[in-house]
XYZ file of N, CA and C in Angstrom:
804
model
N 57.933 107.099 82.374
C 59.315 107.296 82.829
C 60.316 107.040 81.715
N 59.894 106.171 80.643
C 60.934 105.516 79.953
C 61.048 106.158 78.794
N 59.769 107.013 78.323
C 59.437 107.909 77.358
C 59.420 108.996 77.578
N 59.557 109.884 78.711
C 59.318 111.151 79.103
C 61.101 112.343 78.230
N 60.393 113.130 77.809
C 61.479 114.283 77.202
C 61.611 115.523 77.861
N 60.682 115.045 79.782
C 60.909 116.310 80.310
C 62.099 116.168 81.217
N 62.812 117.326 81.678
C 63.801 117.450 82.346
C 63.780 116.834 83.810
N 62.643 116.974 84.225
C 62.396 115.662 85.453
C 61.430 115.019 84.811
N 61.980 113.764 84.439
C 60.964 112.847 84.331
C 59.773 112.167 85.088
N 59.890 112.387 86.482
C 59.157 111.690 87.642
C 57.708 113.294 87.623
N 58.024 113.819 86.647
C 57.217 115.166 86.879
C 55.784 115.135 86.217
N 55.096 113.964 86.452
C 53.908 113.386 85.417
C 52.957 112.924 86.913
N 51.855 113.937 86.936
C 50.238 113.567 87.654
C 49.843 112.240 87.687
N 50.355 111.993 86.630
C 49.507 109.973 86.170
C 50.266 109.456 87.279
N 51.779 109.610 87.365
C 52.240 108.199 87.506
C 52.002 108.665 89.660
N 51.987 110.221 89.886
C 51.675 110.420 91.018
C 50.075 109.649 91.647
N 49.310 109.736 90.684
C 48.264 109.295 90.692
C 48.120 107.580 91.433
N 49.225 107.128 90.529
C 49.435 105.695 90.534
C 50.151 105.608 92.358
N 51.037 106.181 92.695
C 52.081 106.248 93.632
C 51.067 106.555 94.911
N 49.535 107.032 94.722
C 49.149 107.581 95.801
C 48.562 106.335 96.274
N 48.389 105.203 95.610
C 47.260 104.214 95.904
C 48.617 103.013 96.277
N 50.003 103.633 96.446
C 50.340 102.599 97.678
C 50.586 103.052 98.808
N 50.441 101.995 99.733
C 50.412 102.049 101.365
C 51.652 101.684 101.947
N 52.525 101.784 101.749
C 54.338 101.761 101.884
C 54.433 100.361 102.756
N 53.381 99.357 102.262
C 53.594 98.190 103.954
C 54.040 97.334 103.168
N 55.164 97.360 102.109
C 56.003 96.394 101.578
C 55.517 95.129 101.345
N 54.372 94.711 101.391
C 54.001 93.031 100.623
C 54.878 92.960 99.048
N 54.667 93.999 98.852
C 55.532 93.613 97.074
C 56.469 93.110 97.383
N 57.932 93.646 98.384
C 59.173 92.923 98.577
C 58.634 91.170 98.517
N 58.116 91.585 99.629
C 57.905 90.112 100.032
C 57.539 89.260 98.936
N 56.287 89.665 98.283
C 55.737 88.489 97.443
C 55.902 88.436 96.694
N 56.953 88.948 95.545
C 57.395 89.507 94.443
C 58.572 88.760 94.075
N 58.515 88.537 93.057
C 59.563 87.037 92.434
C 60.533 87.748 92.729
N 60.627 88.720 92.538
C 62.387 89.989 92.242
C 62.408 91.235 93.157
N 61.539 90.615 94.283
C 61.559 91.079 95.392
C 61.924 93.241 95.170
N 60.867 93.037 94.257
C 60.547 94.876 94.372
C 59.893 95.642 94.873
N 60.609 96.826 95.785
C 60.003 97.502 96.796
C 59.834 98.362 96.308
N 58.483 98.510 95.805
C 57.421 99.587 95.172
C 57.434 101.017 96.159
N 57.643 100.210 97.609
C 57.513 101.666 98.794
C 58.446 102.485 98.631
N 59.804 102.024 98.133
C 61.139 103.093 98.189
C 60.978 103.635 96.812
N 60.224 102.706 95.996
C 60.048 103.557 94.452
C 59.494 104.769 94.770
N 57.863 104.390 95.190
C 57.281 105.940 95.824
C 57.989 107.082 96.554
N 59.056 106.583 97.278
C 59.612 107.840 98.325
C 60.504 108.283 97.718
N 61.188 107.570 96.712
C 62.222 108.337 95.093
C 61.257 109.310 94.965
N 59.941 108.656 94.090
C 59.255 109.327 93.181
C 58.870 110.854 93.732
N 58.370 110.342 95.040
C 57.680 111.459 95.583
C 58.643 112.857 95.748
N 60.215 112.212 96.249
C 60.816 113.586 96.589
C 60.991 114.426 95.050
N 61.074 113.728 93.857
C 61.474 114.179 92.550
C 60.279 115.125 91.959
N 59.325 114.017 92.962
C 57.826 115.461 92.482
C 57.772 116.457 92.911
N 58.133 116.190 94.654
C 58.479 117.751 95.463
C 59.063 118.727 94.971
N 60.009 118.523 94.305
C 61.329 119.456 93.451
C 60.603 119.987 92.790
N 59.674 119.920 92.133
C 58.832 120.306 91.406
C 57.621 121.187 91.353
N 56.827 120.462 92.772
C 55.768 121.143 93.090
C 55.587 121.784 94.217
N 56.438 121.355 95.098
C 56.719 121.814 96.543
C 56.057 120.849 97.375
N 55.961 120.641 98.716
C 55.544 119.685 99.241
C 54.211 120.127 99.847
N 52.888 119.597 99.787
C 51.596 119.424 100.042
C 51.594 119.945 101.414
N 50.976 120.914 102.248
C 50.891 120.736 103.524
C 50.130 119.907 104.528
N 49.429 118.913 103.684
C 48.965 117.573 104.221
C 50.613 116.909 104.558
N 51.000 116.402 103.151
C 52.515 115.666 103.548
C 53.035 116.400 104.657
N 53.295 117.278 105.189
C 53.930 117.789 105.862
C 53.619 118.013 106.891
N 52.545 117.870 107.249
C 51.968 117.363 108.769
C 52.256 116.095 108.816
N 51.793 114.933 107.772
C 52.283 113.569 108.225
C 53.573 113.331 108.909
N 54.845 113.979 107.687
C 56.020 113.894 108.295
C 56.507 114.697 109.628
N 55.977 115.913 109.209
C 56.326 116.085 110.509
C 56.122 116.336 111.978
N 55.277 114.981 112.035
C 54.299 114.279 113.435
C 55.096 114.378 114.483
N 56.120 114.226 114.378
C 57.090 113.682 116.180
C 57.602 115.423 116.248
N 57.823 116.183 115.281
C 57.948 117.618 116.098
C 56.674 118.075 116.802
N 55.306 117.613 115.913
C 54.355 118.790 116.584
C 54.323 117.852 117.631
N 54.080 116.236 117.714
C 54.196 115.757 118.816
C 54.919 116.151 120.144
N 56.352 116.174 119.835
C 57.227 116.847 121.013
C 56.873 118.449 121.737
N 56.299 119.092 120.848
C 55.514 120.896 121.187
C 54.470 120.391 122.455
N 53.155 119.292 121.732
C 52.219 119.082 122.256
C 52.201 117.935 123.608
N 53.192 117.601 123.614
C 53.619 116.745 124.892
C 53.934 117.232 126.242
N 53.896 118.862 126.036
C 54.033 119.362 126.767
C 53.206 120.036 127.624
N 51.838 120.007 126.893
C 50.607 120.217 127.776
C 49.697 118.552 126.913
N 49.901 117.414 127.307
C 48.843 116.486 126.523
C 47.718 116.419 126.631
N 47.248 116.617 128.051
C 45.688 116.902 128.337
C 44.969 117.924 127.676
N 45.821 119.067 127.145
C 45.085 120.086 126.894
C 44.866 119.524 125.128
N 46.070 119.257 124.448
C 45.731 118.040 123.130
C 45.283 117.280 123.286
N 44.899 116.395 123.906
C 43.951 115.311 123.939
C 41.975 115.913 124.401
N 42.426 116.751 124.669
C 40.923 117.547 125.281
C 40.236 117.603 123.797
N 41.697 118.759 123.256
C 41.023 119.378 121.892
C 41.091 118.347 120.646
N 42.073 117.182 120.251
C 41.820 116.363 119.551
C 40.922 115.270 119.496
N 40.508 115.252 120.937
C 39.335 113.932 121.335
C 38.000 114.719 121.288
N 38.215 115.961 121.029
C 36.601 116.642 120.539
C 35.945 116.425 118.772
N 34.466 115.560 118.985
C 34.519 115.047 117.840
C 34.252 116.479 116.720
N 33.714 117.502 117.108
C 33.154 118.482 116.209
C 34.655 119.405 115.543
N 35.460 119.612 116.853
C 36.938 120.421 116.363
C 37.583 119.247 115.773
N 37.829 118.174 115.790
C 38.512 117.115 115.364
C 38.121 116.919 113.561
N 36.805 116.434 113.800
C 36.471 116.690 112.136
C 36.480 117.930 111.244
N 36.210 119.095 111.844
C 36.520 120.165 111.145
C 38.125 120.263 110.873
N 39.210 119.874 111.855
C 40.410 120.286 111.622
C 40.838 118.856 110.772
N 40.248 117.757 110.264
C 40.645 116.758 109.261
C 40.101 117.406 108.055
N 39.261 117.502 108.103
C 38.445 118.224 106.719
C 39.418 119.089 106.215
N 39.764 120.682 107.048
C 40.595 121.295 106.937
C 42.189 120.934 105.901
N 42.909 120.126 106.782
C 43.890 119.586 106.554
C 44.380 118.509 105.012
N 43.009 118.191 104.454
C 43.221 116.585 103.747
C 42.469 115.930 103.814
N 42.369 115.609 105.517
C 41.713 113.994 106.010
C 40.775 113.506 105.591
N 40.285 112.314 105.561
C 38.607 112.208 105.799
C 38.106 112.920 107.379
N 37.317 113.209 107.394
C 36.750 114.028 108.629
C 36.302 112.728 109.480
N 36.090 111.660 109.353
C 35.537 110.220 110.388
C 37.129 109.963 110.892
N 37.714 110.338 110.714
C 39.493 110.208 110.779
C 39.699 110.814 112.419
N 40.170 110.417 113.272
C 40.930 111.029 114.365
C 42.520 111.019 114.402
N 43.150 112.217 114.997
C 44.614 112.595 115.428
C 44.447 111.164 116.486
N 45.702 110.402 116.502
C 46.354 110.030 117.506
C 46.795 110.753 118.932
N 46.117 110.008 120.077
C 45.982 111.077 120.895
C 47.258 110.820 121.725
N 47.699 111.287 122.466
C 49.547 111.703 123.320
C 49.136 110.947 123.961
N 50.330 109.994 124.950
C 50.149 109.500 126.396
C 50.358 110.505 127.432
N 49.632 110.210 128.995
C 50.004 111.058 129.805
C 51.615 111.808 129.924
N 52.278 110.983 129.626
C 53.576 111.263 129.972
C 54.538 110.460 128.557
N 55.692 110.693 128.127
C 56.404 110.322 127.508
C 57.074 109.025 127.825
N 57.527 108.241 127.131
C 57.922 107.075 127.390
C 59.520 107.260 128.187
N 60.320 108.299 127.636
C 61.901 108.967 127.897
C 61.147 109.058 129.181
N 60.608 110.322 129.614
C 59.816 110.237 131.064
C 60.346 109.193 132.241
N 59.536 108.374 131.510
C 58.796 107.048 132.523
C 60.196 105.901 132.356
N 60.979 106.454 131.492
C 62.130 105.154 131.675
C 62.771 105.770 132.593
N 63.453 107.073 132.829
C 64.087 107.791 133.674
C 63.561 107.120 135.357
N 62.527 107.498 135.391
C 61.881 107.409 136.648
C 62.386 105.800 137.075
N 62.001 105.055 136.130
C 62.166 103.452 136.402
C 62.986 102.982 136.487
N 64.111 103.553 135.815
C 65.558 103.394 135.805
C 65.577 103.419 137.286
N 65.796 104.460 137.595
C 66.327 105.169 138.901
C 66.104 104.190 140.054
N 64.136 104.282 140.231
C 63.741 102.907 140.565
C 64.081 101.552 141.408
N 64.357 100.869 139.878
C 64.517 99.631 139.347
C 65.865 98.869 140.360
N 65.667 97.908 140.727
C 66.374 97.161 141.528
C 67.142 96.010 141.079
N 68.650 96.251 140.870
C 69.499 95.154 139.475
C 70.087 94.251 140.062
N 69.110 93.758 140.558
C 69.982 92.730 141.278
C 69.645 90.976 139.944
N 68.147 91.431 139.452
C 68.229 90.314 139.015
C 68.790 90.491 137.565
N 69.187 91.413 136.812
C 69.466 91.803 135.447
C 70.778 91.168 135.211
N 70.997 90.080 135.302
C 72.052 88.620 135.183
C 72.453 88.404 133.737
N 71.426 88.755 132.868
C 71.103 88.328 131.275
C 72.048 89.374 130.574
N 72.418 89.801 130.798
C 73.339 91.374 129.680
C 72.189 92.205 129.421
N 72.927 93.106 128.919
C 72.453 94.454 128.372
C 71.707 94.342 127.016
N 70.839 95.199 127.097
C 69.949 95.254 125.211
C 69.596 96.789 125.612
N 69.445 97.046 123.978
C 69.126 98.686 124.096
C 68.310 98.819 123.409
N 67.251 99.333 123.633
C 65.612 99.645 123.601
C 65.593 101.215 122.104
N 65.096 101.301 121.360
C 64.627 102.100 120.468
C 63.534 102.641 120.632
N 63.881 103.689 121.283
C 61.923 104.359 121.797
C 61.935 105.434 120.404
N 61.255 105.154 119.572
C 60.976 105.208 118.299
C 59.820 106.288 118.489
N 59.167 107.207 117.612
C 58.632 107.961 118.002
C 56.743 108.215 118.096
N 56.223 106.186 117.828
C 55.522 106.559 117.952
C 55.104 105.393 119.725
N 56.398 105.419 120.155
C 56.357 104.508 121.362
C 56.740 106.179 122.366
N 57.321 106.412 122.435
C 57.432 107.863 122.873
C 56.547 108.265 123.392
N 55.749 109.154 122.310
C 54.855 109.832 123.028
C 52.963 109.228 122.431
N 53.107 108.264 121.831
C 51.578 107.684 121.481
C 51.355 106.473 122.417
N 52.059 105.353 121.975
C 51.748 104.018 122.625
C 52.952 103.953 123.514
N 52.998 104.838 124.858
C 54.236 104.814 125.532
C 53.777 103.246 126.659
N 52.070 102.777 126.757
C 52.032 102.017 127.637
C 52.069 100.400 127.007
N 52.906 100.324 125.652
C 53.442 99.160 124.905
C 54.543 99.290 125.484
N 55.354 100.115 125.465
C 56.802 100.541 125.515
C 56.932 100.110 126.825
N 56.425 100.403 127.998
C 56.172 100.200 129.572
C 55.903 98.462 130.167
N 55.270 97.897 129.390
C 54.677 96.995 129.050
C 56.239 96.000 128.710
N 57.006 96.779 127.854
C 57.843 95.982 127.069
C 59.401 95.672 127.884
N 59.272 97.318 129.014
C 60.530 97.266 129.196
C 59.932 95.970 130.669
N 59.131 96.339 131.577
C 58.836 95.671 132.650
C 59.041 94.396 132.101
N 58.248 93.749 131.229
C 59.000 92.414 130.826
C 60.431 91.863 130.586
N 61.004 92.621 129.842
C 62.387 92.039 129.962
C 63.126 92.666 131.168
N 63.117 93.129 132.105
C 63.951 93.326 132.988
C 63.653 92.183 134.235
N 61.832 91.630 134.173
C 61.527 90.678 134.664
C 62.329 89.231 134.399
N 62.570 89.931 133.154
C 63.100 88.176 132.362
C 64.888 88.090 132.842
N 65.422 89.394 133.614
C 66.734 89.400 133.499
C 67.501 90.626 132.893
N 66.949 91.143 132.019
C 67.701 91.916 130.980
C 68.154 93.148 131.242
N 69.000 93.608 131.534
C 69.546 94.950 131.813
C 68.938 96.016 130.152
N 68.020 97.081 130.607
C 67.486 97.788 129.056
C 68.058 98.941 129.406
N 68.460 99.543 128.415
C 68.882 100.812 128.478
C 68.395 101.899 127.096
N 67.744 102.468 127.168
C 67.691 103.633 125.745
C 68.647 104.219 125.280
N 69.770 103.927 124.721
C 70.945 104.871 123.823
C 70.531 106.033 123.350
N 70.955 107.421 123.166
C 71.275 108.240 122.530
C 70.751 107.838 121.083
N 69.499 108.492 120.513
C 69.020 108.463 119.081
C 68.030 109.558 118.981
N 67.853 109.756 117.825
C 66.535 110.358 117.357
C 65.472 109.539 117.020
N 64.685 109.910 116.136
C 63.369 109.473 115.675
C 63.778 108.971 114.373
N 62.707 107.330 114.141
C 63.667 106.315 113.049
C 63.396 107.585 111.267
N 62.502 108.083 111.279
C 62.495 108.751 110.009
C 61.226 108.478 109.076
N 60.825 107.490 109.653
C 60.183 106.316 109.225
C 58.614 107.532 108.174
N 58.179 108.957 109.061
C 57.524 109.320 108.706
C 57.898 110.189 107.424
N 59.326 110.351 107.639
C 59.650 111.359 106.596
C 59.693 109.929 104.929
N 59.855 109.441 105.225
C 60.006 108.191 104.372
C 58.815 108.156 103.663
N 57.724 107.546 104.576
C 56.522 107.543 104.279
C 56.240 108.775 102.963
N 56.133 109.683 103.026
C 55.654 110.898 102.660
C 57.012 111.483 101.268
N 57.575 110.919 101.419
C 58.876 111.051 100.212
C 59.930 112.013 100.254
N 59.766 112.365 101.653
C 61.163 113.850 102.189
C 62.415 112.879 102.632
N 62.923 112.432 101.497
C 64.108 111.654 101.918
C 65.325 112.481 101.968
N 65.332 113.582 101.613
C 66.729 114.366 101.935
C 66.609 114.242 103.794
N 65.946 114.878 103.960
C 65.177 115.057 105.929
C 65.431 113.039 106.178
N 65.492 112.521 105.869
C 65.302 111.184 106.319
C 66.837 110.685 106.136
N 67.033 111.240 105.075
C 69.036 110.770 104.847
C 69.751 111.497 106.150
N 69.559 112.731 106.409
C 69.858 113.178 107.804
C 69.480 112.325 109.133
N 68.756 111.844 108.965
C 68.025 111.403 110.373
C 69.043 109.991 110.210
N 69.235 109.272 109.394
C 69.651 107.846 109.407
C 71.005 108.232 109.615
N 71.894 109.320 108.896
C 73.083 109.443 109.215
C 73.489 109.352 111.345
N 72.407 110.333 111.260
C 72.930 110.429 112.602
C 72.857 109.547 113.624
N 71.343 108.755 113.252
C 71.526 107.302 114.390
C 72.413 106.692 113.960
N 73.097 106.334 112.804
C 73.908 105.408 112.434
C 75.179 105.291 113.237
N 75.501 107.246 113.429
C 76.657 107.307 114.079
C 76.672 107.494 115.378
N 74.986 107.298 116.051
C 74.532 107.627 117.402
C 74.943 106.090 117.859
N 75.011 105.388 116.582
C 74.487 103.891 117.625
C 75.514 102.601 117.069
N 76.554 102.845 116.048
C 77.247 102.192 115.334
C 78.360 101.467 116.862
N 78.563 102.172 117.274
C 79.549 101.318 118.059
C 79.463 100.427 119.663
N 78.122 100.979 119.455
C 76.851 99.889 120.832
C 76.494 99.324 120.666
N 75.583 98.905 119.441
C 74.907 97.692 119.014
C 75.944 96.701 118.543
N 76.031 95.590 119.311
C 76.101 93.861 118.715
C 75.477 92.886 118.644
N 76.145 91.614 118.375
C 75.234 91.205 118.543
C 74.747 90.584 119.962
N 75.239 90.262 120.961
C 75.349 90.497 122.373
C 74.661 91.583 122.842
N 74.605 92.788 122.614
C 73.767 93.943 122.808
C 73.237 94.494 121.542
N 71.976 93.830 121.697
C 71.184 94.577 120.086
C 70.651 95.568 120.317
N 69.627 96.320 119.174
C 68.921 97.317 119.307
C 67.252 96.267 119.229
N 66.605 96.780 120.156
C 65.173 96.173 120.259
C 64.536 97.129 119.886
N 63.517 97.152 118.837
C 62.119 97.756 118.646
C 60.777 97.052 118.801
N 59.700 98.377 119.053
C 58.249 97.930 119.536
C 57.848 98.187 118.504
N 57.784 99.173 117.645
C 56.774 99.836 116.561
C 57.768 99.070 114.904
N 56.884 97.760 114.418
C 57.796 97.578 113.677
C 58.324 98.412 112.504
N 57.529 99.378 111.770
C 58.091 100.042 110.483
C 59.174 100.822 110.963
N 59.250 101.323 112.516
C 60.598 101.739 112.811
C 61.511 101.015 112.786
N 61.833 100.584 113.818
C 62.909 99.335 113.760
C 63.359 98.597 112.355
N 62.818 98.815 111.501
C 62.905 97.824 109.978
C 63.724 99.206 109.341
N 63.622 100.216 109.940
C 64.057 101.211 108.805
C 65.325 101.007 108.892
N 66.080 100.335 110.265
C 67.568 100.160 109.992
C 68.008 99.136 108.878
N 67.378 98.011 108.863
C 67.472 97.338 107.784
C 67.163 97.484 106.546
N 65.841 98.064 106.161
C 65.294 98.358 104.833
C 66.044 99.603 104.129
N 65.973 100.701 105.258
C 66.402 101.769 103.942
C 67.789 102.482 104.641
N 67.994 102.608 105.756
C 69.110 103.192 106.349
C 70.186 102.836 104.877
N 70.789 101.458 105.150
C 71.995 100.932 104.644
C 71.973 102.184 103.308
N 70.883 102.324 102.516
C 70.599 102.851 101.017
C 70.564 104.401 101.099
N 70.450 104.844 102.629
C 70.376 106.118 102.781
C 71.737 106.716 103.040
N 72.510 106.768 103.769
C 73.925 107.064 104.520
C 74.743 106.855 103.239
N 76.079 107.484 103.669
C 76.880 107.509 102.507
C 77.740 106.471 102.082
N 78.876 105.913 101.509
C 79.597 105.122 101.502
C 80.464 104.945 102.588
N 80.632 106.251 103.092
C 81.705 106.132 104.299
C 81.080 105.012 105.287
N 79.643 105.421 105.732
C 79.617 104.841 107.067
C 78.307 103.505 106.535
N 78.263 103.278 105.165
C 77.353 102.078 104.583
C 77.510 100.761 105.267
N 78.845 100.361 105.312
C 79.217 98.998 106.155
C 78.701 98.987 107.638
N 78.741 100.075 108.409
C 78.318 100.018 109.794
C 76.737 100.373 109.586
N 75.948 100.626 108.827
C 74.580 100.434 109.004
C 74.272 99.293 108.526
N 74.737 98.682 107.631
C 74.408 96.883 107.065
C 74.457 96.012 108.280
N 75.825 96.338 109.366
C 76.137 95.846 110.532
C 74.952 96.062 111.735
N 74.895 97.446 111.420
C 73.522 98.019 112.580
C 72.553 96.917 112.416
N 72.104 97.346 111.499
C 70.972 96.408 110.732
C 70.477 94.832 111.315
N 71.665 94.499 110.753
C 71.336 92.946 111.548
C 71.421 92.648 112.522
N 71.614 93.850 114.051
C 71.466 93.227 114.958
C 70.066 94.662 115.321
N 69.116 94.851 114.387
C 68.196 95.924 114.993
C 66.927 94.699 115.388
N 66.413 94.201 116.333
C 65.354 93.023 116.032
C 64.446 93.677 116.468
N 63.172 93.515 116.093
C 61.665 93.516 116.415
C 61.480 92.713 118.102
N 60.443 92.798 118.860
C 60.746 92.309 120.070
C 60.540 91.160 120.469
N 59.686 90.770 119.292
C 59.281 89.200 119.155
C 60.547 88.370 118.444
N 60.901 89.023 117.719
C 62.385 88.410 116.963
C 63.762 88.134 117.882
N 63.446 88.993 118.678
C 64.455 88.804 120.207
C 63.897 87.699 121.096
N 62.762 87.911 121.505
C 62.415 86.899 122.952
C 62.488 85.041 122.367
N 62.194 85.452 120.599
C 62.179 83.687 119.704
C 63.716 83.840 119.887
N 64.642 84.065 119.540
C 65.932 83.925 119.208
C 66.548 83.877 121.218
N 66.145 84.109 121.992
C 66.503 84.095 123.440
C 65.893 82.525 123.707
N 64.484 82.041 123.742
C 63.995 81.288 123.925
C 64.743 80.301 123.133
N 64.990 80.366 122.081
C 65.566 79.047 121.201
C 67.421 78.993 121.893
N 67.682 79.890 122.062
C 69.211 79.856 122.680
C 69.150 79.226 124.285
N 67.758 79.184 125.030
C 67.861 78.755 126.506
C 68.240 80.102 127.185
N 67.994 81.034 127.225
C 67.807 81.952 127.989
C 67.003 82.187 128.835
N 65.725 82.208 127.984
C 64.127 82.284 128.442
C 63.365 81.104 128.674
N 63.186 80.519 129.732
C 62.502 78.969 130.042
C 60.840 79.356 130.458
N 60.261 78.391 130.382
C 59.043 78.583 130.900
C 58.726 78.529 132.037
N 59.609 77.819 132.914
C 59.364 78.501 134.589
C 59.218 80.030 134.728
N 59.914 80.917 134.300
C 59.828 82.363 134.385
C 58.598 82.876 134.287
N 57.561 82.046 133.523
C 56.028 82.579 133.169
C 55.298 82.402 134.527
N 54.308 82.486 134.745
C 52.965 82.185 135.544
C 51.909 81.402 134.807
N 51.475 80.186 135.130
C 49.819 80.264 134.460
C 48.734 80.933 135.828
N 48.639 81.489 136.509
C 48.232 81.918 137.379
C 46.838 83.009 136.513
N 45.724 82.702 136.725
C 44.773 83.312 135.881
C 44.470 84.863 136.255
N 44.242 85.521 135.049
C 44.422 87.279 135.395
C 43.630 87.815 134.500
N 42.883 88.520 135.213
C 42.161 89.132 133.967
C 42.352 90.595 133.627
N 42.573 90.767 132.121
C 43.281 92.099 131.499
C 42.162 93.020 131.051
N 42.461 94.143 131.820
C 41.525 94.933 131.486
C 41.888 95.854 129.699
């Protein structure tokens, strides 16, 4: 990079080489005296290579998972038939990139948007005493692990909590991954301005899937423009993980342990 005399410098196999053997799960921030995030280096690097080479149609299935997702949600049984077949499954990884021992993530019956609608409607508020929080159905709570998401809302409304899903898209998180950050600077603009004037800290944004939820903090602020930079720094700190909410409720006296059961149950 520091020696290069070509007109894109990021335009060198080696250092792609190097960029492929990280896994974007940020331990460097963390453990790193000078706290350097090698993952946003890669998603620089990668879009500067794109310019260059065009984008892989492996990358481009990764990123763009929550469209074919949203197509295929619409018949899931009939995707889950054909992705849970081990012989079409490995031929279409082979095909693609994959390792062929590799399986597609298979759809839930129904969408998580779905099943909140229904529950909403439902749902009986008499005990939702606690305020409002607004839920981030992120896109791989949606339509993959919608029975975390189900799981997540039944609990806090048990606990009190009025949940509601705001108006958003999908965190970006895949376009990130894969280094299509122009497509990802779009996506952050628009939750920013989907969600800038709902979230406080009184009403946060809750996430299930953490690399989503973190994207408001980690890369949003760095993505969006100057105009609206201050209200994603703001977003940010009130986006919590769901465990980062129920510790910060519990330590405030919200959440007591009478509310639990020890009543023995066995989980299938």
């Amino acid at each position: 990079l520091t020696t290069s005399i070509k007109k894109n410098p990021f335009d060198y196999p080696e250092i792609k080489e190097v960029m492929d053997l990280c896994l974007s799960c940020k331990a460097c921030k963390t453990e790193c005296p000078s706290s350097v995030d090698v993952a946003k280096l890669k998603a620089e690097f990668l879009q500067h290579y794109y310019d260059a080479h065009g984008v892989p149609l492996r990358s481009k299935l990764i990123a763009y998972i929550t469209e074919i997702n949203k197509l295929a949600s619409i018949v899931p049984g009939i995707y889950n038939l054909l992705m849970g077949n081990r012989v079409l499954s490995s031929s279409m990884m082979k095909l693609i990139g994959f390792a062929p021992q590799r399986r597609m993530p298979l759809l839930a019956k129904r969408t998580m948007s779905k099943w909140m609608r229904k529950y909403i409607s439902e749902l009986k508020s008499d005990n939702l005493s606690k305020g409002k929080v607004y839920l981030f159905n992120d896109e791989f709570t949606n339509y993959n692990d919608t029975n975390i998401g189900i799981n997540a809302v039944q609990l806090l409304t048990r606990l009190g909590y009025e949940v509601v899903i705001p108006k958003h898209i999908d965190s970006g998180r895949t376009y990130l991954s894969k280094g299509l950050l122009r497509k990802a600077q779009k996506i952050a603009v628009k939750n920013v301005n989907y969600l800038k004037s709902l979230i406080t800290e009184d009403n946060p944004l809750i996430g299930i899937e953490p690399s989503a939820i973190l994207t408001f903090r980690d890369e949003y602020p760095d993505l969006v423009g100057h105009e609206i930079k201050h209200a994603a720094i703001e977003l940010g700190k009130n986006a919590l993980m769901i465990d980062e909410f129920l510790k910060q409720e519990i330590s405030a006296g919200n959440i007591s342990q009478n509310q639990f059961s020890d009543q023995f149950k066995k989980i299938k």
